[in-house]
XYZ file of C-alpha atoms in Angstrom:
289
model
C 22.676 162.592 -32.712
C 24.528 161.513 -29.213
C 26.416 164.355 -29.610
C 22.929 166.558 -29.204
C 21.581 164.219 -26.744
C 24.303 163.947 -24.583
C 24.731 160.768 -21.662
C 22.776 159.886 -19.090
C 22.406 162.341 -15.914
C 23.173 164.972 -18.368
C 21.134 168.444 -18.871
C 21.466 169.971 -22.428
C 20.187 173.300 -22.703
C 18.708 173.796 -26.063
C 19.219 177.785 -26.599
C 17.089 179.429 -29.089
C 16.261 183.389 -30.177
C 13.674 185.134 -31.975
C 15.786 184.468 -35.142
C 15.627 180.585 -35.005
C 12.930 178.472 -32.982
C 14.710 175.631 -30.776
C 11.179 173.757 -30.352
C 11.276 171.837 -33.600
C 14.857 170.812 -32.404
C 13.427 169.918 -28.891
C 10.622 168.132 -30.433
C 13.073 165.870 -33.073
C 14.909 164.900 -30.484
C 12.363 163.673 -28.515
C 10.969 161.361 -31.586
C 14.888 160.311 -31.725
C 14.492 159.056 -28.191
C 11.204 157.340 -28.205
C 12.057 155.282 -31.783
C 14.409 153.973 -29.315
C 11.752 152.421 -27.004
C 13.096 155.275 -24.036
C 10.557 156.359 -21.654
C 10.054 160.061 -22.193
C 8.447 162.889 -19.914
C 7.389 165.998 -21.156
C 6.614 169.018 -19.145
C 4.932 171.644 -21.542
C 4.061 175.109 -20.655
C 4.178 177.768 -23.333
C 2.495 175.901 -25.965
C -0.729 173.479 -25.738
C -0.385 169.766 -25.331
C -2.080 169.525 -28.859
C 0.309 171.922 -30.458
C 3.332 170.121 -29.092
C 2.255 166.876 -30.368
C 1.442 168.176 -33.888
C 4.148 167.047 -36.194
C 4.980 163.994 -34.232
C 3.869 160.491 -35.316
C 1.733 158.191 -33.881
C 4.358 156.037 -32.371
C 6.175 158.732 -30.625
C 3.150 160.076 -29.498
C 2.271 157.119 -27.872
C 5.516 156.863 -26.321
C 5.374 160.397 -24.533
C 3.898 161.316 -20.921
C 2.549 164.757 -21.400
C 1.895 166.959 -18.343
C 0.098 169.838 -19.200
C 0.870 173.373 -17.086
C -0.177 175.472 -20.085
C -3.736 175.597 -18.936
C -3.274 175.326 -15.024
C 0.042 177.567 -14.865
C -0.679 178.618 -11.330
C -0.958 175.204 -10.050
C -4.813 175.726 -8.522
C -5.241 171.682 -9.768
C -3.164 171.016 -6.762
C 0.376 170.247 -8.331
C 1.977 172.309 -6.227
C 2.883 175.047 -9.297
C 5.427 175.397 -11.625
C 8.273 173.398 -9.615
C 5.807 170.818 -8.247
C 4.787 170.243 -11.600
C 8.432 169.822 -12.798
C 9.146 167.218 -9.869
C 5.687 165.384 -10.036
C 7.193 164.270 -13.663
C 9.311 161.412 -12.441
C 7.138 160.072 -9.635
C 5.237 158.281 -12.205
C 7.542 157.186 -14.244
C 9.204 153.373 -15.096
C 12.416 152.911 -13.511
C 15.275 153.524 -16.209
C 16.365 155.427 -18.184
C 13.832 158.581 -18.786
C 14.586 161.786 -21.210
C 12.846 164.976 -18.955
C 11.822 167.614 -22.085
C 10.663 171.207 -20.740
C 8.983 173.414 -22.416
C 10.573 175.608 -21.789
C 12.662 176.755 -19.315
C 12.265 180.154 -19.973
C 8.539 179.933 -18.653
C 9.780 178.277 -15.296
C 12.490 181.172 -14.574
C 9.382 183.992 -15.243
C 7.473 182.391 -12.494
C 9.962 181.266 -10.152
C 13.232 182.527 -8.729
C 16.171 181.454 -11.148
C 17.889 180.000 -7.685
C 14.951 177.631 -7.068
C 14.835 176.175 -10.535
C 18.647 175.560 -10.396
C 18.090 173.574 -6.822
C 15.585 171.965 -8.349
C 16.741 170.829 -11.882
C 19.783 169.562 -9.677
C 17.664 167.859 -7.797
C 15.813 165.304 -10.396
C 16.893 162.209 -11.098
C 18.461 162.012 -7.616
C 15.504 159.450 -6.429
C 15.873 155.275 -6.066
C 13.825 154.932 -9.789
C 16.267 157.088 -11.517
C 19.727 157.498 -9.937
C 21.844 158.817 -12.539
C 20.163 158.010 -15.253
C 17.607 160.938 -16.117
C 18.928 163.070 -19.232
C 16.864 166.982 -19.008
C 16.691 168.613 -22.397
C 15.563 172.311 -21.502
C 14.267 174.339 -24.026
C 15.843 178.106 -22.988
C 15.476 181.429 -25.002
C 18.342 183.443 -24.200
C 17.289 186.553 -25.984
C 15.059 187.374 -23.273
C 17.463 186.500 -20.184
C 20.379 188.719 -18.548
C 23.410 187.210 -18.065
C 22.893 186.239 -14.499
C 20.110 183.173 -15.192
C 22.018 182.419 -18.531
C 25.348 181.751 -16.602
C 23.730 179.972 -13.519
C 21.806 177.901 -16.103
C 24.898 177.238 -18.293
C 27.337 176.288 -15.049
C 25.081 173.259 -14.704
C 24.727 172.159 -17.950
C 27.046 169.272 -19.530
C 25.994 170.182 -22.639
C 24.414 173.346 -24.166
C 23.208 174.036 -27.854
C 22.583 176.830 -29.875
C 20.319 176.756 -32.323
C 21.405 179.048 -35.336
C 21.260 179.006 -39.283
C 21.257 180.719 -42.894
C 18.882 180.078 -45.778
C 16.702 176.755 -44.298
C 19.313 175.001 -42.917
C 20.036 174.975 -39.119
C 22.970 175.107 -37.015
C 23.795 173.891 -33.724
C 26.581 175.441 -32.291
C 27.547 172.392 -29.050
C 29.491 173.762 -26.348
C 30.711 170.648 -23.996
C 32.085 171.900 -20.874
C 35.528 169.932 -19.573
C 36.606 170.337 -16.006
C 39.887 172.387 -15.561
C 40.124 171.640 -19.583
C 39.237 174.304 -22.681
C 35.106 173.433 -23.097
C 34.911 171.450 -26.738
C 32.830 173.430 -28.829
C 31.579 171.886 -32.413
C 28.953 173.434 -35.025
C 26.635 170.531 -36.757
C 24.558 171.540 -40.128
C 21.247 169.496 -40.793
C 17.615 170.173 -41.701
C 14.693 169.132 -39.753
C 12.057 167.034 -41.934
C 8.663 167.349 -42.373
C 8.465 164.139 -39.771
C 10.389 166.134 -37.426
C 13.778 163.890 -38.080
C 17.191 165.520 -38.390
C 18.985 165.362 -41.932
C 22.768 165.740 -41.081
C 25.404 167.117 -43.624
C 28.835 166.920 -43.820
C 29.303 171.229 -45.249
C 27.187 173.625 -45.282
C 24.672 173.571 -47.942
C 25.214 175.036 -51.371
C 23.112 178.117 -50.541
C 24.633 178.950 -47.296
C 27.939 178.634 -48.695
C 27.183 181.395 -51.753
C 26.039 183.376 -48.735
C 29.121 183.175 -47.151
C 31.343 184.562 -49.713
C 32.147 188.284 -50.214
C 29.032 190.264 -52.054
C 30.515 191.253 -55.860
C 31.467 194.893 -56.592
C 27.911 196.541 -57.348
C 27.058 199.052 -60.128
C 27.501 202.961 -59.360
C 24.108 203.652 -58.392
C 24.061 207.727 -59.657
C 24.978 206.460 -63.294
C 21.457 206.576 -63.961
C 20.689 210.053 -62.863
C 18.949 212.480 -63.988
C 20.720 215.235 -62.506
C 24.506 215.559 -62.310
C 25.917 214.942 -58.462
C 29.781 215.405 -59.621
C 31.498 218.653 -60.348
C 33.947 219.928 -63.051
C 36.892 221.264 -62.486
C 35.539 224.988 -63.351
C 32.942 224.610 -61.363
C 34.717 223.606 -58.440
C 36.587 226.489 -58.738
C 33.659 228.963 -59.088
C 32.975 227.207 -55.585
C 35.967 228.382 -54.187
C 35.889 231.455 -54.916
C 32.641 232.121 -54.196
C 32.079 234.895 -51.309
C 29.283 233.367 -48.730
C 26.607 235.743 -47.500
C 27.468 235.267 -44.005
C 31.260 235.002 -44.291
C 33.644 236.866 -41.838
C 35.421 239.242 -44.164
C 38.777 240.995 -43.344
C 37.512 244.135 -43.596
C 35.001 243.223 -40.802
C 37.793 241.750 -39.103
C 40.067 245.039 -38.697
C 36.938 246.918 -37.791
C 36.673 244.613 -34.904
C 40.464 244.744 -34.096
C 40.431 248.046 -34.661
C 37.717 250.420 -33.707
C 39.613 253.700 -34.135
C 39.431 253.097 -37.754
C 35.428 252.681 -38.091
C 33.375 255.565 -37.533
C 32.927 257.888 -34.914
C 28.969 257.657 -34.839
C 26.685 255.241 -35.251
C 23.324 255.027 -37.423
C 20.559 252.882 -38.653
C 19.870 252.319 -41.906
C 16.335 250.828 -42.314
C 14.947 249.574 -45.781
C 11.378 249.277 -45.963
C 9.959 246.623 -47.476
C 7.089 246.119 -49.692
C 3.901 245.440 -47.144
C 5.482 248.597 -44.808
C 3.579 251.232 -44.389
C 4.088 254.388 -42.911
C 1.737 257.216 -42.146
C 4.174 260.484 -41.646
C 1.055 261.796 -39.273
C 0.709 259.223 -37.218
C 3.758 256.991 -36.835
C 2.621 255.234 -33.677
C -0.965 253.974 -35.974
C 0.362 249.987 -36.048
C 0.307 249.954 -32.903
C -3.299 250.184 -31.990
C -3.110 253.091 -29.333
């Protein structure tokens, strides 16, 4: 679990995609935190305060300071928008040791420039209640980021996770950053509960294991066929030698290389066909003159 969490004074970016939600990650650590009598702050914006606490018990529950953007987004309650919002979180809060959760940070970096949420993420904890010892766990979905906010976001993170999986059971891929050392990177397996607490295993589960190995050799799929899609040797012969309609003969060929040899004058053969007709009187009648 530490190894998720990370120390105090840290920010973990929790990075999710379309493929695998990092909000019921977010939302077991936070229970993980507050079983541990930690004061913790939660700034939610995408999703409704009810609909962030559904899931959670009613200990945890208890345990968390909510404050709501989600229905004032624009700040008109006087919170001084998005970033106010996001520094107005500690000024309340017990000296200590506080967890920060946002919700998400991909919501604060649509409404305000990526350089100003940086400043200001560096910023918290920097106060007299909290020096040092505020830990931010920001919720980020990098599918929907270029590589500029992702790489300012990641350069101050101690810790970033990346929420992946197979078949039910999640991965988080932990990327600790070492100065002037190789960053330790680590992959945990668990499964998140129906009470929102992580379930940590050693290997992969059974299931994505058999995933993992190579797909058997699979059944010709034109044995069952009604119609033949190989060829016999005869007929791949009769192939061969078979003159297409359009093909550039050799006689063609030396009648082209060599026009002395084809005829002197030219004509025009014309074959009527069946819907021609042709009145020997009048020639020009088709044409409506």
């Amino acid at each position: 679990m530490l190894q998720l969490l990370g120390s105090r004074g840290d920010l973990v970016l929790l990075r999710d995609s379309v493929e695998w939600e990092g909000r019921s990650l977010l939302k077991a650590l936070i229970r993980e935190v507050a079983l541990k009598g930690e004061q913790v702050q939660v700034l939610g914006c995408e999703v409704s305060e009810e609909a962030f606490r559904e899931g959670l018990d009613s200990d945890t529950n208890r345990r968390l300071v909510y404050h709501d953007v989600f229905r004032d987004p624009q700040g008109w309650a006087g919170n001084g928008g998005p970033l106010g919002a996001l520094r107005a979180c500690l000024k309340g809060a017990d000296p200590g040791q506080c967890t920060l959760a946002v919700d998400s940070l991909s919501w604060l970096l649509l409404h305000v420039p990526c350089s100003a949420l940086c400043q200001a993420l560096r910023a918290l904890g920097r106060g007299s209640a909290h020096p040092g010892q505020v830990r931010v766990l920001g919720l980020l979905h990098e599918d929907i980021h270029g590589p500029g906010p992702l790489g300012a976001l990641g350069s101050l993170a101690q810790l970033q996770v990346t929420v992946g999986g197979a078949l039910g059971c999640t991965t988080a891929r932990v990327i600790h950053p070492k100065p002037r050392h190789r960053p330790i990177e680590q992959t945990h397996w668990f499964s998140i509960l129906p009470n929102l607490s992580l379930q940590f295993h050693r290997e992969p589960p059974l299931e994505a294991q058999l995933q993992r190995r190579p797909p058997s050799p699979t059944m010709d799929a034109m044995a069952d066929l009604t119609f033949n899609v190989h060829l016999s040797k005869k007929e791949r012969e009769a192939r061969d030698t078979l003159a297409l309609p359009f093909h550039f003969s050799s006689e063609k060929q030396q009648s082209l290389l060599h026009p002395a040899l084809a005829s002197s004058t030219s004509q025009i053969f014309y074959e009527p066909d069946a819907d021609d007709y042709l009145d020997q009187e009048d020639p020009d009648n088709d044409l409506d003159i």
